Amino acid sequence: MKDWSKTSPARGLAMGVIAASVMAWGAASAGVTDADILNDAKTTGDVVSFGMGTQGQRYSPLDKVNTGNVTNLVPAWTMSYGGEKQRGQEAQPLIHDGRLFVTASYSRLFVFDAKTGKKLWKYEHRLPDGIMPCCDVVNRGAALYDNLVIFGTLDAQLLAFDVETGKRVWREKVDEYSAGYSMSAAPIIVNGMVITGVSGGEFGVIGRLEARDAKTGKLKWIRPTVEGHMGYTFDAAGNKKENGISGTKNATWPGDLWQTGGSATWNGATYDPETNLIFAGTGNPAPWNSHLRPGDNLFSSSTVAINPDTGKIVWHYQNTPHDGWDYDGVNEFVSFDYKDPKTGKTIKAGGKADRNGFFFVNDRTNGKLLNAFPFVNGITWAKKIDLATGRPVFDDANRPGNPASGDGKKGDMVFAVPSFLGGKNQMQMAYNPNTGLFYVPSNEWGMEIWNEPVSYKKGAAYLGAGFTIKALHEDHIGVLRAVDPVAGKIVWEQKNYAPLWGGVLTTAGGLTFYGTPEGYFKALDAKSGKELWSFQVGTGIVAPPVTWEQDGEQYVAVSAGWGGAVPLWGGDVAKRVNYLEQGGSVWVFKLHK
Ligand code: CA
Ligand code: CA
C-alpha cells in the first residue's frame, strides 16, 4: 500500500482556494435546472451530467463531426493542470454556459472558457497527511446544479462552489479519511439531490449511497450497501430517522464481518427517469479472502437499484456472489431499450460490462437477468452465468485456497482470469442507439492470487490476499470491443498494447472516440471499428471524452494524464508499461475550417 502522505505535494499548502484571476462573466446566467439534467442526453449545447445524460449512454446526437470529415479534427486549445501534481486524470469534463469544468488529480477543480481555454478560476484542495486512496489520487468529475459546481475529495469531503466566482458555498464531511474513506467518483444530481458514494473497499469501510440537498449539502437519506446496516432519512432540521435495515442481518454474512463489509460504491451511479431508479455498482466484500465470510455477502459486487424518493433498495442483482477475486461490481449500469427478437416487444434494459469479465443485461424495472456472456477471453472463475438461475456456475478449483486448510499462512495459489483490475474497470463504456452496440474498453490479463490470514484494523489495508497481475498476450492487453447486448456477440474489436483505462464517447456522426495510455486520442467508425483519426496528446488518456456544440461548431474534449490503478497495482503489467509518461491537461478539438 502506497503511503500517499509522503508523495502529496499539497502537504503544507494553506487551506482553501487558490483562486486565479476570477473574471467577471457579464450578466449572471441561469443556473443548471433539474430539467437541464434530465434532458442532457438530447441537448447538444451543454454537458451537465456525468454520463452525458443520466442514463449514462455517453451518446451525442451531434453529427457535424462525422465519419466523412473527422480527419479534419484539430486541436482548438489545450491547458495544463500545472504544478508538480500529475498522476491519473480520470475526470469527465462538464460544459455549461460557455464554461468547461474539469476536476484533476489531488482533488483539484478547474474552470475554463470552453471556446478559448482561458482559465477562469481553479480550486486546489488541501489534502491532509494520511489520506488512503487505494488506486491513485484520481477524481472522475464534478456535478452541476443551479449556480453550483460540486465534487468529492480524497479526504472524503463534498464541496460546492459558485460557478462564477469560485467561492465555496457549502462543505460537508462525508466520513473519516483516517478509517480509509475517500471519494473519487463524480456525483450525480437527481431531483435536486446530489447523490454520492464512498471509496475505500480495501480498508473495510461500509459502502453506501447518500442523497443531499444539492443547494445546501444537507443529508436527505443514507442507504448502506452492506446487508445488515440501517438506512436513515433526515428531516429539514437534520434529525435522523431509521429507514429500514438493508437486507437481513447475518442472512448472507457470518458473525460480525458485515460490520466491516466493504461493498464500496466508488465509481458513481446512473439514474433512469423512466423507472425512477438510481443504479449503483458496489465493490468487493471485505476482506478479499472469501473463506473468512461464507455466504453471498450482499450487496457486494452487485448492481443495486434505489428509489431516490425513499432511499430504499428496490432490486439488486449480484454479479459475483461470494466474490473471492476482488471483482468489484462497480461498473456503470447503462439504461437502454431494445426490441425482443421473439416478441417484438420493447424491453427496458440495462447493460453492465462487469469487472468479472461477463457482460450482463438486466431488466431495469425489476433486475431480472436477461442475458450474460463473456466480453473478454479465457475467464476462469466461472464456467458461465446460468440464465435460468441468474447465478454464475463457479469453477471451484479456481477460487484461491483457504490458508486455514494448509499451513495457516498461505492458501493454494490459483491463476485467475480476469485479473482483479478487471475485464473492465472504472473506464466508462458508451451505447449508440443507431448501431445498437455498446463500446467497451476491456483488458485481457490474469493474476496469480492467494489468500492469507487477516484481521480488521481501522485504517489498514484489509485484504488477506497476495497477487501478481500478468498479461495474457505479448502484443496487447487492451481491446476496445463493440458488443451486441441482445445477440451476446462481439461485433468488432481494436487491440491496444497497453491496458485501456479511459472511457468512450459515441455520436450520431457514426463515430466512437476513446484514448489510450500511449497518448493517442482516436475516432473509429462506430459500425466497423475502422480507425479514422488519431492525435497524440503527449501523455496517456484514462478519462472519458465529451462533445458539445457552441456557436455552430462541434467540440470534443478529453482530459489527459497517465495514471490510475495500473501503475500502482499492475504487477508485471506495471513494469511492462512503466515507459508511459504522466501529465495533466485538458484537450479540446474542433474541425479545421
Ligand atoms: Ca446536453
Ligand atoms: Ca476492490
Coordinates of C-alpha atoms and ligand atoms in Angstrom, one line a residue:
M1 CA 0.0 0.0 0.0
K2 CA 1.4 3.3 -1.0
D3 CA 1.9 6.0 1.7
W4 CA 0.3 9.0 0.0
S5 CA 1.3 11.4 2.7
K6 CA 4.9 11.2 1.5
T7 CA 4.1 11.9 -2.1
S8 CA 1.4 14.6 -1.8
P9 CA 2.8 18.0 -2.9
A10 CA -0.3 19.5 -1.4
R11 CA 1.1 19.0 2.0
G12 CA 1.8 22.2 3.8
L13 CA -0.2 24.4 1.5
A14 CA -2.6 26.9 3.1
M15 CA -6.2 25.7 3.4
G16 CA -8.6 26.9 0.9
V17 CA -9.0 28.4 -2.5
I18 CA -6.1 29.4 -4.7
A19 CA -8.3 31.4 -6.9
A20 CA -6.6 32.6 -10.1
S21 CA -8.0 35.5 -12.0
V22 CA -11.7 35.3 -11.2
M23 CA -13.1 37.2 -14.0
A24 CA -16.5 38.8 -14.4
W25 CA -18.7 36.8 -16.7
G26 CA -21.1 39.5 -17.7
A27 CA -24.7 39.2 -16.6
A28 CA -25.4 36.4 -14.2
S29 CA -26.5 33.4 -16.2
A30 CA -29.3 30.9 -15.5
G31 CA -28.2 28.0 -13.4
V32 CA -28.5 24.3 -14.2
T33 CA -32.0 23.0 -13.6
D34 CA -33.4 19.5 -13.0
A35 CA -34.9 19.8 -16.5
D36 CA -31.5 20.6 -18.0
I37 CA -30.1 17.5 -16.3
L38 CA -33.0 15.2 -17.3
N39 CA -32.7 16.4 -20.9
D40 CA -28.9 16.4 -21.1
A41 CA -28.6 13.5 -23.5
K42 CA -30.7 15.3 -26.1
T43 CA -29.4 18.9 -25.7
T44 CA -26.2 19.4 -27.7
G45 CA -25.2 22.8 -26.3
D46 CA -24.2 21.5 -22.9
V47 CA -22.9 18.5 -21.0
V48 CA -24.4 18.8 -17.5
S49 CA -24.2 15.3 -16.2
F50 CA -21.7 12.5 -15.7
G51 CA -22.5 10.0 -18.5
M52 CA -23.7 12.7 -20.9
G53 CA -27.3 12.0 -19.8
T54 CA -28.4 10.5 -16.5
Q55 CA -28.9 7.0 -18.2
G56 CA -25.1 7.0 -18.8
Q57 CA -25.1 6.2 -22.6
R58 CA -22.4 8.7 -23.5
Y59 CA -24.1 9.2 -26.8
S60 CA -24.4 12.5 -28.6
P61 CA -26.9 13.3 -31.3
L62 CA -24.3 15.7 -32.9
D63 CA -23.2 14.7 -36.4
K64 CA -21.3 17.8 -37.6
V65 CA -18.1 15.8 -36.9
N66 CA -18.7 12.6 -38.7
T67 CA -17.1 9.6 -40.5
G68 CA -16.7 11.8 -43.6
N69 CA -14.8 14.7 -42.1
V70 CA -13.2 13.5 -38.8
T71 CA -9.8 13.6 -40.4
N72 CA -10.1 17.4 -40.3
L73 CA -10.4 17.4 -36.5
V74 CA -7.6 19.6 -35.0
P75 CA -6.9 21.0 -31.5
A76 CA -8.8 24.2 -30.6
W77 CA -6.9 24.6 -27.3
T78 CA -5.2 22.8 -24.5
M79 CA -4.5 23.8 -21.0
S80 CA -2.2 22.3 -18.4
Y81 CA -3.3 21.5 -14.8
G82 CA 0.1 22.8 -13.9
G83 CA 2.2 22.4 -10.8
E84 CA 4.0 19.2 -9.8
K85 CA 0.8 17.3 -9.4
Q86 CA 0.4 14.8 -12.1
R87 CA -0.8 11.2 -11.8
G88 CA -4.0 9.9 -13.2
Q89 CA -6.5 12.3 -14.8
E90 CA -9.8 10.3 -14.9
A91 CA -12.3 13.1 -15.0
Q92 CA -15.2 13.7 -17.4
P93 CA -15.5 17.5 -18.3
L94 CA -18.8 19.3 -17.9
I95 CA -19.9 22.1 -20.2
H96 CA -22.4 24.8 -19.4
D97 CA -23.0 28.4 -20.4
G98 CA -19.6 28.6 -22.2
R99 CA -17.6 27.2 -19.4
L100 CA -15.7 23.9 -19.2
F101 CA -15.5 22.4 -15.7
V102 CA -13.0 19.6 -15.1
T103 CA -11.5 18.0 -11.9
A104 CA -7.9 16.9 -11.8
S105 CA -5.7 14.7 -9.6
Y106 CA -5.2 15.6 -6.0
S107 CA -8.7 16.9 -5.6
R108 CA -8.4 20.0 -7.9
L109 CA -11.1 21.7 -9.9
F110 CA -10.5 23.9 -13.0
V111 CA -12.9 26.2 -14.8
F112 CA -12.1 27.3 -18.4
D113 CA -13.7 29.3 -21.1
A114 CA -14.9 26.4 -23.2
K115 CA -14.1 28.1 -26.5
T116 CA -10.8 29.8 -25.9
G117 CA -9.3 27.8 -23.0
K118 CA -8.9 31.0 -20.9
K119 CA -8.6 29.9 -17.2
L120 CA -11.5 31.5 -15.2
W121 CA -10.7 30.0 -11.8
K122 CA -9.3 27.0 -10.0
Y123 CA -9.6 25.3 -6.6
E124 CA -6.8 23.2 -5.1
H125 CA -8.0 21.2 -2.0
R126 CA -5.5 21.0 0.8
L127 CA -5.2 17.3 1.4
P128 CA -4.2 16.2 4.9
D129 CA -1.4 13.7 5.6
G130 CA -2.5 10.1 5.7
I131 CA -5.3 10.0 3.1
M132 CA -5.7 6.5 1.8
P133 CA -6.9 6.4 -1.8
C134 CA -6.3 2.8 -2.9
C135 CA -5.9 3.4 -6.5
D136 CA -4.2 6.7 -7.3
V137 CA -5.1 10.3 -6.3
V138 CA -7.8 10.5 -9.0
N139 CA -11.1 12.2 -9.4
R140 CA -13.7 11.4 -12.0
G141 CA -15.6 14.6 -12.3
A142 CA -18.0 17.2 -10.8
A143 CA -21.7 17.8 -10.8
L144 CA -23.5 21.0 -11.8
Y145 CA -26.7 22.2 -10.1
D146 CA -28.2 25.7 -10.0
N147 CA -25.2 28.1 -9.7
L148 CA -23.1 25.4 -8.1
V149 CA -20.3 23.0 -9.1
I150 CA -19.9 20.1 -6.6
F151 CA -17.2 17.5 -6.2
G152 CA -15.9 15.0 -3.7
T153 CA -12.3 14.9 -2.4
L154 CA -9.8 12.3 -1.4
D155 CA -10.2 13.2 2.3
A156 CA -14.0 12.3 1.9
Q157 CA -15.5 15.8 1.8
L158 CA -18.1 17.1 -0.5
L159 CA -17.6 20.7 -1.7
A160 CA -19.8 23.1 -3.6
F161 CA -18.6 26.3 -5.3
D162 CA -20.3 29.2 -7.0
V163 CA -19.6 28.6 -10.7
E164 CA -18.9 32.3 -11.4
T165 CA -16.7 33.3 -8.5
G166 CA -15.2 30.1 -7.3
K167 CA -16.3 31.0 -3.8
R168 CA -17.2 27.9 -1.7
V169 CA -20.9 27.8 -0.9
W170 CA -21.0 24.7 1.3
R171 CA -18.8 21.9 2.6
E172 CA -19.8 18.6 4.2
K173 CA -17.6 16.0 5.7
V174 CA -18.8 12.7 4.4
D175 CA -16.7 10.4 6.5
E176 CA -13.3 9.7 8.2
Y177 CA -10.4 9.6 5.8
S178 CA -8.3 8.0 8.7
A179 CA -10.7 5.0 8.5
G180 CA -9.9 4.6 4.8
Y181 CA -12.8 6.6 3.4
S182 CA -12.2 8.7 0.3
M183 CA -14.2 10.0 -2.7
S184 CA -13.2 9.6 -6.3
A185 CA -16.5 9.3 -8.3
A186 CA -18.4 12.1 -10.0
P187 CA -21.6 12.9 -8.1
I188 CA -24.9 12.8 -10.0
I189 CA -27.9 15.0 -9.5
V190 CA -31.4 13.5 -9.1
N191 CA -34.4 15.7 -8.4
G192 CA -32.4 18.5 -6.7
M193 CA -30.4 16.0 -4.7
V194 CA -26.7 15.3 -5.1
I195 CA -26.1 11.5 -5.0
T196 CA -22.7 10.2 -3.9
G197 CA -21.0 7.0 -2.9
V198 CA -17.8 6.3 -1.0
S199 CA -14.4 4.7 -1.9
G200 CA -12.4 2.5 0.5
G201 CA -13.3 -1.1 -0.1
E202 CA -9.7 -2.2 0.5
F203 CA -9.9 -0.8 4.1
G204 CA -13.2 -2.4 5.3
V205 CA -15.3 0.7 5.0
I206 CA -19.1 0.4 4.7
G207 CA -20.3 1.2 1.2
R208 CA -23.4 3.4 0.9
L209 CA -25.2 5.9 -1.3
E210 CA -26.1 9.3 0.2
A211 CA -28.6 11.9 -1.0
R212 CA -28.2 15.5 -0.1
D213 CA -30.0 18.7 -0.9
A214 CA -27.8 19.9 -3.7
K215 CA -28.2 23.6 -2.8
T216 CA -27.3 23.2 0.9
G217 CA -25.4 19.9 1.2
K218 CA -27.8 18.7 4.0
L219 CA -28.5 15.0 4.1
K220 CA -31.8 13.6 2.9
W221 CA -31.1 9.9 3.2
I222 CA -28.3 7.3 3.6
R223 CA -28.5 3.8 2.2
P224 CA -25.8 1.3 3.2
T225 CA -24.9 -1.4 0.6
V226 CA -23.7 -4.0 3.1
E227 CA -26.5 -6.2 4.3
G228 CA -27.4 -5.7 8.0
H229 CA -26.8 -2.0 8.2
M230 CA -29.6 0.5 8.9
G231 CA -30.7 3.2 6.4
Y232 CA -31.6 6.7 7.6
T233 CA -33.7 9.6 6.4
F234 CA -33.2 13.2 7.7
D235 CA -35.7 15.9 8.2
A236 CA -35.1 19.6 7.4
A237 CA -33.7 20.2 10.9
G238 CA -31.2 17.3 10.4
N239 CA -33.0 14.9 12.7
K240 CA -32.1 11.3 11.8
K241 CA -34.8 8.6 11.5
E242 CA -34.4 4.9 10.8
N243 CA -35.4 3.9 7.3
G244 CA -35.2 0.2 7.4
I245 CA -32.3 -2.2 7.5
S246 CA -30.5 -3.0 4.3
G247 CA -31.4 -6.7 3.7
T248 CA -31.4 -9.1 6.7
K249 CA -28.7 -9.0 9.2
N250 CA -26.4 -12.2 9.0
A251 CA -28.5 -13.7 6.2
T252 CA -25.5 -13.7 3.8
W253 CA -22.7 -12.7 6.2
P254 CA -21.4 -14.8 9.1
G255 CA -20.7 -13.3 12.6
D256 CA -19.6 -9.7 12.7
L257 CA -17.9 -9.5 9.3
W258 CA -20.8 -7.4 7.9
Q259 CA -19.6 -4.6 10.2
T260 CA -16.5 -4.1 8.0
G261 CA -18.0 -5.5 4.8
G262 CA -16.7 -3.1 2.1
S263 CA -19.0 -3.1 -0.9
A264 CA -17.8 0.5 -1.6
T265 CA -19.8 2.5 -4.1
W266 CA -16.6 4.1 -5.5
N267 CA -17.5 4.5 -9.2
G268 CA -20.7 6.6 -9.1
A269 CA -24.2 5.9 -10.3
T270 CA -26.6 6.4 -13.1
Y271 CA -30.3 7.4 -13.0
D272 CA -33.2 6.3 -15.2
P273 CA -36.1 8.7 -15.0
E274 CA -38.4 6.2 -16.8
T275 CA -38.2 3.8 -13.8
N276 CA -37.3 6.5 -11.3
L277 CA -34.3 4.4 -10.2
I278 CA -30.7 5.1 -9.3
F279 CA -28.4 2.3 -10.3
A280 CA -25.1 2.0 -8.4
G281 CA -22.4 -0.7 -8.7
T282 CA -20.9 -2.0 -5.5
G283 CA -17.3 -3.2 -4.8
N284 CA -15.8 -6.2 -3.3
P285 CA -16.8 -7.7 0.1
A286 CA -14.1 -7.2 2.6
P287 CA -11.7 -8.8 3.2
W288 CA -10.7 -10.3 -0.2
N289 CA -10.1 -13.7 1.5
S290 CA -13.5 -15.2 0.8
H291 CA -13.0 -18.2 3.2
L292 CA -13.5 -15.8 6.2
R293 CA -17.0 -14.9 5.1
P294 CA -19.1 -17.8 3.7
G295 CA -22.3 -16.7 2.0
D296 CA -23.3 -14.4 -0.8
N297 CA -22.2 -11.3 1.1
L298 CA -24.9 -9.0 -0.1
F299 CA -24.9 -6.3 -1.5
S300 CA -21.3 -6.6 -2.6
S301 CA -20.2 -6.9 -6.2
S302 CA -23.7 -6.1 -7.3
T303 CA -25.9 -3.6 -9.1
V304 CA -28.4 -2.0 -6.6
A305 CA -31.4 -0.1 -7.8
I306 CA -32.5 2.6 -5.3
N307 CA -35.7 4.7 -5.3
P308 CA -34.5 8.4 -4.9
D309 CA -37.7 9.4 -3.2
T310 CA -37.3 6.8 -0.4
G311 CA -33.7 5.8 -0.4
K312 CA -34.7 2.1 -0.4
I313 CA -33.2 -0.7 -2.5
V314 CA -35.9 -1.7 -4.9
W315 CA -34.0 -4.5 -6.5
H316 CA -30.5 -5.9 -6.6
Y317 CA -28.6 -8.2 -8.9
Q318 CA -25.3 -9.7 -7.6
N319 CA -22.8 -10.1 -10.5
T320 CA -20.3 -12.0 -8.3
P321 CA -21.9 -13.7 -5.3
H322 CA -19.3 -14.5 -2.6
D323 CA -16.5 -12.7 -4.5
G324 CA -13.1 -14.1 -3.9
W325 CA -11.1 -12.3 -6.6
D326 CA -11.8 -8.6 -5.9
Y327 CA -14.2 -8.4 -8.8
D328 CA -15.8 -5.1 -7.7
G329 CA -19.1 -4.8 -9.5
V330 CA -18.8 -1.0 -9.6
N331 CA -19.1 -0.8 -13.3
E332 CA -21.8 1.5 -14.7
F333 CA -25.3 0.2 -15.3
V334 CA -26.4 1.9 -18.6
S335 CA -30.1 2.1 -19.4
F336 CA -31.1 1.2 -23.0
D337 CA -34.2 -0.2 -24.8
Y338 CA -34.3 -3.0 -27.3
K339 CA -36.9 -4.9 -29.2
D340 CA -37.2 -8.5 -28.1
P341 CA -36.2 -10.6 -31.2
K342 CA -39.0 -13.1 -30.5
T343 CA -42.0 -11.0 -29.4
G344 CA -41.1 -7.6 -30.9
K345 CA -41.9 -6.1 -27.5
T346 CA -39.7 -3.2 -26.3
I347 CA -37.6 -4.2 -23.3
K348 CA -36.4 -1.6 -20.8
A349 CA -33.0 -3.0 -20.1
G350 CA -29.6 -2.0 -18.6
G351 CA -26.2 -3.2 -19.7
K352 CA -23.1 -3.7 -17.5
A353 CA -19.7 -4.8 -18.5
D354 CA -18.6 -6.2 -15.2
R355 CA -15.1 -6.3 -13.8
N356 CA -15.6 -10.2 -13.6
G357 CA -15.4 -10.4 -17.4
F358 CA -19.1 -11.0 -18.2
F359 CA -21.4 -8.5 -19.9
F360 CA -24.8 -8.6 -18.1
V361 CA -28.2 -7.4 -19.4
N362 CA -30.9 -6.9 -16.8
D363 CA -34.5 -5.8 -17.0
R364 CA -34.1 -2.4 -15.4
T365 CA -37.6 -2.4 -14.0
N366 CA -37.0 -5.4 -11.7
G367 CA -33.4 -6.6 -12.1
K368 CA -34.2 -9.9 -13.8
L369 CA -31.2 -11.3 -15.7
L370 CA -31.9 -11.3 -19.5
N371 CA -28.5 -12.1 -20.9
A372 CA -24.9 -12.7 -19.8
F373 CA -21.9 -13.5 -21.9
P374 CA -18.1 -13.0 -21.7
F375 CA -16.7 -9.9 -23.2
V376 CA -13.1 -10.9 -22.5
N377 CA -11.4 -14.2 -23.3
G378 CA -10.4 -17.1 -21.0
I379 CA -12.5 -16.4 -17.9
T380 CA -11.5 -18.9 -15.3
W381 CA -13.6 -18.2 -12.1
A382 CA -16.9 -19.2 -13.6
K383 CA -17.9 -21.6 -16.4
K384 CA -20.8 -19.4 -17.4
I385 CA -23.7 -17.4 -15.9
D386 CA -26.8 -19.5 -15.8
L387 CA -29.6 -17.5 -17.3
A388 CA -32.2 -19.7 -15.6
T389 CA -31.0 -19.1 -12.0
G390 CA -29.2 -15.8 -12.7
R391 CA -26.1 -17.1 -10.9
P392 CA -22.6 -17.9 -12.0
V393 CA -21.6 -21.6 -12.4
F394 CA -18.4 -21.3 -10.4
D395 CA -15.2 -23.3 -11.2
D396 CA -14.5 -24.2 -7.5
A397 CA -10.9 -25.1 -8.4
N398 CA -10.2 -21.5 -9.4
R399 CA -11.1 -20.0 -6.1
P400 CA -7.9 -19.0 -4.2
G401 CA -7.4 -21.6 -1.4
N402 CA -8.1 -21.4 2.3
P403 CA -5.0 -20.7 4.3
A404 CA -6.6 -22.5 7.3
S405 CA -6.7 -25.8 5.4
G406 CA -2.9 -25.7 4.7
D407 CA 0.0 -24.3 6.8
G408 CA -2.2 -21.5 8.1
K409 CA -0.1 -18.8 6.4
K410 CA -0.8 -19.0 2.7
G411 CA -3.6 -20.8 0.8
D412 CA -3.2 -22.5 -2.5
M413 CA -2.5 -20.1 -5.3
V414 CA -4.5 -20.0 -8.5
F415 CA -4.1 -18.2 -11.8
A416 CA -7.4 -16.4 -12.4
V417 CA -8.7 -14.5 -15.4
P418 CA -9.6 -11.7 -15.5
S419 CA -7.1 -10.1 -13.0
F420 CA -8.7 -8.1 -10.2
L421 CA -8.1 -4.9 -12.3
G422 CA -10.9 -6.5 -14.3
G423 CA -12.2 -7.2 -17.8
K424 CA -13.2 -3.6 -17.4
N425 CA -12.6 -1.2 -14.6
Q426 CA -13.5 2.5 -13.9
M427 CA -13.5 3.5 -17.6
Q428 CA -17.0 4.2 -18.8
M429 CA -18.4 2.4 -21.8
A430 CA -20.8 4.1 -24.3
Y431 CA -24.0 2.9 -26.1
N432 CA -25.0 4.1 -29.6
P433 CA -28.8 3.6 -30.2
N434 CA -28.1 3.8 -34.0
T435 CA -25.9 0.8 -34.1
G436 CA -27.4 -0.9 -31.0
L437 CA -23.9 -1.6 -29.8
F438 CA -22.0 -0.9 -26.6
Y439 CA -18.4 0.2 -26.9
V440 CA -16.5 -1.4 -24.1
P441 CA -12.9 -0.6 -23.1
S442 CA -11.7 -4.1 -21.9
N443 CA -8.4 -5.7 -20.9
E444 CA -7.0 -9.2 -21.3
W445 CA -5.0 -10.1 -18.2
G446 CA -4.9 -12.6 -15.4
M447 CA -3.4 -12.9 -11.9
E448 CA -1.7 -15.2 -9.6
I449 CA -3.7 -14.8 -6.4
W450 CA -3.5 -16.5 -3.0
N451 CA -5.2 -15.9 0.4
E452 CA -3.6 -15.1 3.7
P453 CA -5.0 -14.7 7.2
V454 CA -6.1 -11.1 8.1
S455 CA -7.9 -9.3 10.8
Y456 CA -9.5 -5.8 10.6
K457 CA -7.6 -2.9 11.9
K458 CA -9.0 0.6 11.4
G459 CA -7.2 2.5 8.6
A460 CA -5.1 -0.5 7.5
A461 CA -5.4 -2.5 4.3
Y462 CA -7.9 -5.3 4.8
L463 CA -7.2 -7.8 2.0
G464 CA -5.9 -11.2 3.3
A465 CA -4.6 -11.8 -0.2
G466 CA -1.5 -11.6 -2.3
F467 CA -1.3 -11.3 -6.1
T468 CA 0.7 -10.6 -9.2
I469 CA -1.0 -9.4 -12.4
K470 CA 0.3 -10.8 -15.7
A471 CA -0.6 -10.0 -19.3
L472 CA -2.1 -12.9 -21.4
H473 CA -0.6 -11.9 -24.7
E474 CA 2.7 -10.4 -25.9
D475 CA 1.2 -7.8 -28.3
H476 CA -1.8 -6.4 -26.5
I477 CA -3.7 -6.1 -23.2
G478 CA -6.3 -3.5 -24.1
V479 CA -9.2 -4.3 -26.5
L480 CA -11.9 -1.8 -27.4
R481 CA -14.9 -4.1 -28.2
A482 CA -18.2 -3.4 -29.9
V483 CA -20.7 -5.5 -28.0
D484 CA -24.2 -6.6 -29.3
P485 CA -26.0 -6.9 -26.0
V486 CA -29.0 -8.8 -27.5
A487 CA -27.2 -11.3 -29.6
G488 CA -24.5 -11.6 -27.0
K489 CA -21.7 -11.2 -29.6
I490 CA -18.6 -9.1 -30.1
V491 CA -19.1 -7.4 -33.4
W492 CA -15.6 -5.9 -33.8
E493 CA -12.6 -5.2 -31.7
Q494 CA -9.5 -2.9 -31.8
K495 CA -6.5 -4.2 -29.8
N496 CA -4.1 -1.9 -27.9
Y497 CA -0.6 -2.7 -26.4
A498 CA -1.2 -1.1 -23.0
P499 CA -4.3 -1.8 -20.9
L500 CA -7.2 0.6 -21.8
W501 CA -8.2 2.8 -18.9
G502 CA -10.2 5.6 -20.5
G503 CA -13.9 5.9 -21.2
V504 CA -15.7 6.1 -24.5
L505 CA -18.0 8.6 -26.4
T506 CA -20.1 7.7 -29.4
T507 CA -22.1 10.0 -31.7
A508 CA -24.8 10.3 -34.4
G509 CA -21.9 11.2 -36.7
G510 CA -21.1 7.4 -36.7
L511 CA -18.1 7.8 -34.5
T512 CA -16.6 6.2 -31.4
F513 CA -14.0 8.2 -29.5
Y514 CA -11.5 6.9 -26.9
G515 CA -8.0 7.4 -25.7
T516 CA -5.1 5.1 -25.0
P517 CA -2.3 5.1 -22.3
E518 CA 0.1 5.6 -25.2
G519 CA -1.4 9.1 -25.6
Y520 CA -3.4 8.6 -28.8
F521 CA -6.9 10.1 -28.9
K522 CA -8.8 8.2 -31.5
A523 CA -12.0 8.2 -33.6
L524 CA -13.3 4.9 -35.0
D525 CA -16.1 4.1 -37.4
A526 CA -18.8 3.0 -34.9
K527 CA -20.1 0.4 -37.3
S528 CA -16.9 -1.2 -38.5
G529 CA -14.3 -0.3 -35.9
K530 CA -12.0 1.1 -38.5
E531 CA -9.7 3.8 -37.2
L532 CA -10.4 7.1 -39.0
W533 CA -8.4 9.6 -36.9
S534 CA -5.9 9.9 -34.1
F535 CA -4.0 12.6 -32.4
Q536 CA -1.1 12.3 -29.9
V537 CA -1.8 14.4 -26.7
G538 CA 1.6 13.9 -25.1
T539 CA 0.6 11.7 -22.1
G540 CA -1.7 8.7 -21.6
I541 CA -5.5 9.1 -21.6
V542 CA -7.5 7.5 -18.8
A543 CA -10.7 9.6 -18.9
P544 CA -13.9 9.7 -20.9
P545 CA -14.3 12.3 -23.8
V546 CA -17.3 14.6 -24.2
T547 CA -18.7 16.6 -27.1
W548 CA -20.9 19.7 -27.4
E549 CA -21.9 22.4 -29.8
Q550 CA -21.1 26.1 -29.4
D551 CA -21.7 28.9 -32.0
G552 CA -22.4 26.4 -34.7
E553 CA -19.3 24.3 -34.2
Q554 CA -18.9 20.9 -32.6
Y555 CA -16.2 20.5 -30.0
V556 CA -14.7 17.3 -28.5
A557 CA -12.9 17.4 -25.2
V558 CA -10.9 14.9 -23.2
S559 CA -8.7 15.1 -20.1
A560 CA -5.2 13.6 -20.4
G561 CA -2.7 12.3 -17.9
W562 CA -1.5 8.7 -17.4
G563 CA -2.0 7.1 -14.1
G564 CA -4.8 5.3 -12.2
A565 CA -4.6 1.8 -10.7
V566 CA -2.4 0.1 -13.3
P567 CA 1.0 1.6 -12.4
L568 CA 0.3 1.0 -8.7
W569 CA -1.2 -2.4 -8.7
G570 CA -0.4 -3.9 -12.1
G571 CA 2.5 -6.2 -11.1
D572 CA 4.2 -7.5 -14.2
V573 CA 1.9 -5.2 -16.3
A574 CA 3.0 -2.1 -14.4
K575 CA 6.6 -3.0 -15.3
R576 CA 5.7 -3.6 -18.9
V577 CA 4.2 -0.1 -19.3
N578 CA 6.5 1.9 -17.0
Y579 CA 7.8 3.8 -20.0
L580 CA 4.5 5.7 -20.2
E581 CA 4.7 9.4 -19.1
Q582 CA 2.5 11.2 -16.7
G583 CA 0.9 14.6 -17.4
G584 CA -2.1 16.7 -16.7
S585 CA -4.0 18.7 -19.2
V586 CA -7.4 19.1 -21.0
W587 CA -7.6 19.0 -24.8
V588 CA -10.4 20.4 -26.9
F589 CA -10.8 19.7 -30.6
K590 CA -12.9 21.0 -33.5
L591 CA -13.0 20.8 -37.3
H592 CA -10.3 22.7 -39.2
K593 CA -12.1 25.4 -41.3
Ligands
CA1 CA -26.7 18.3 -23.0
CA2 CA -11.8 -3.6 -4.7

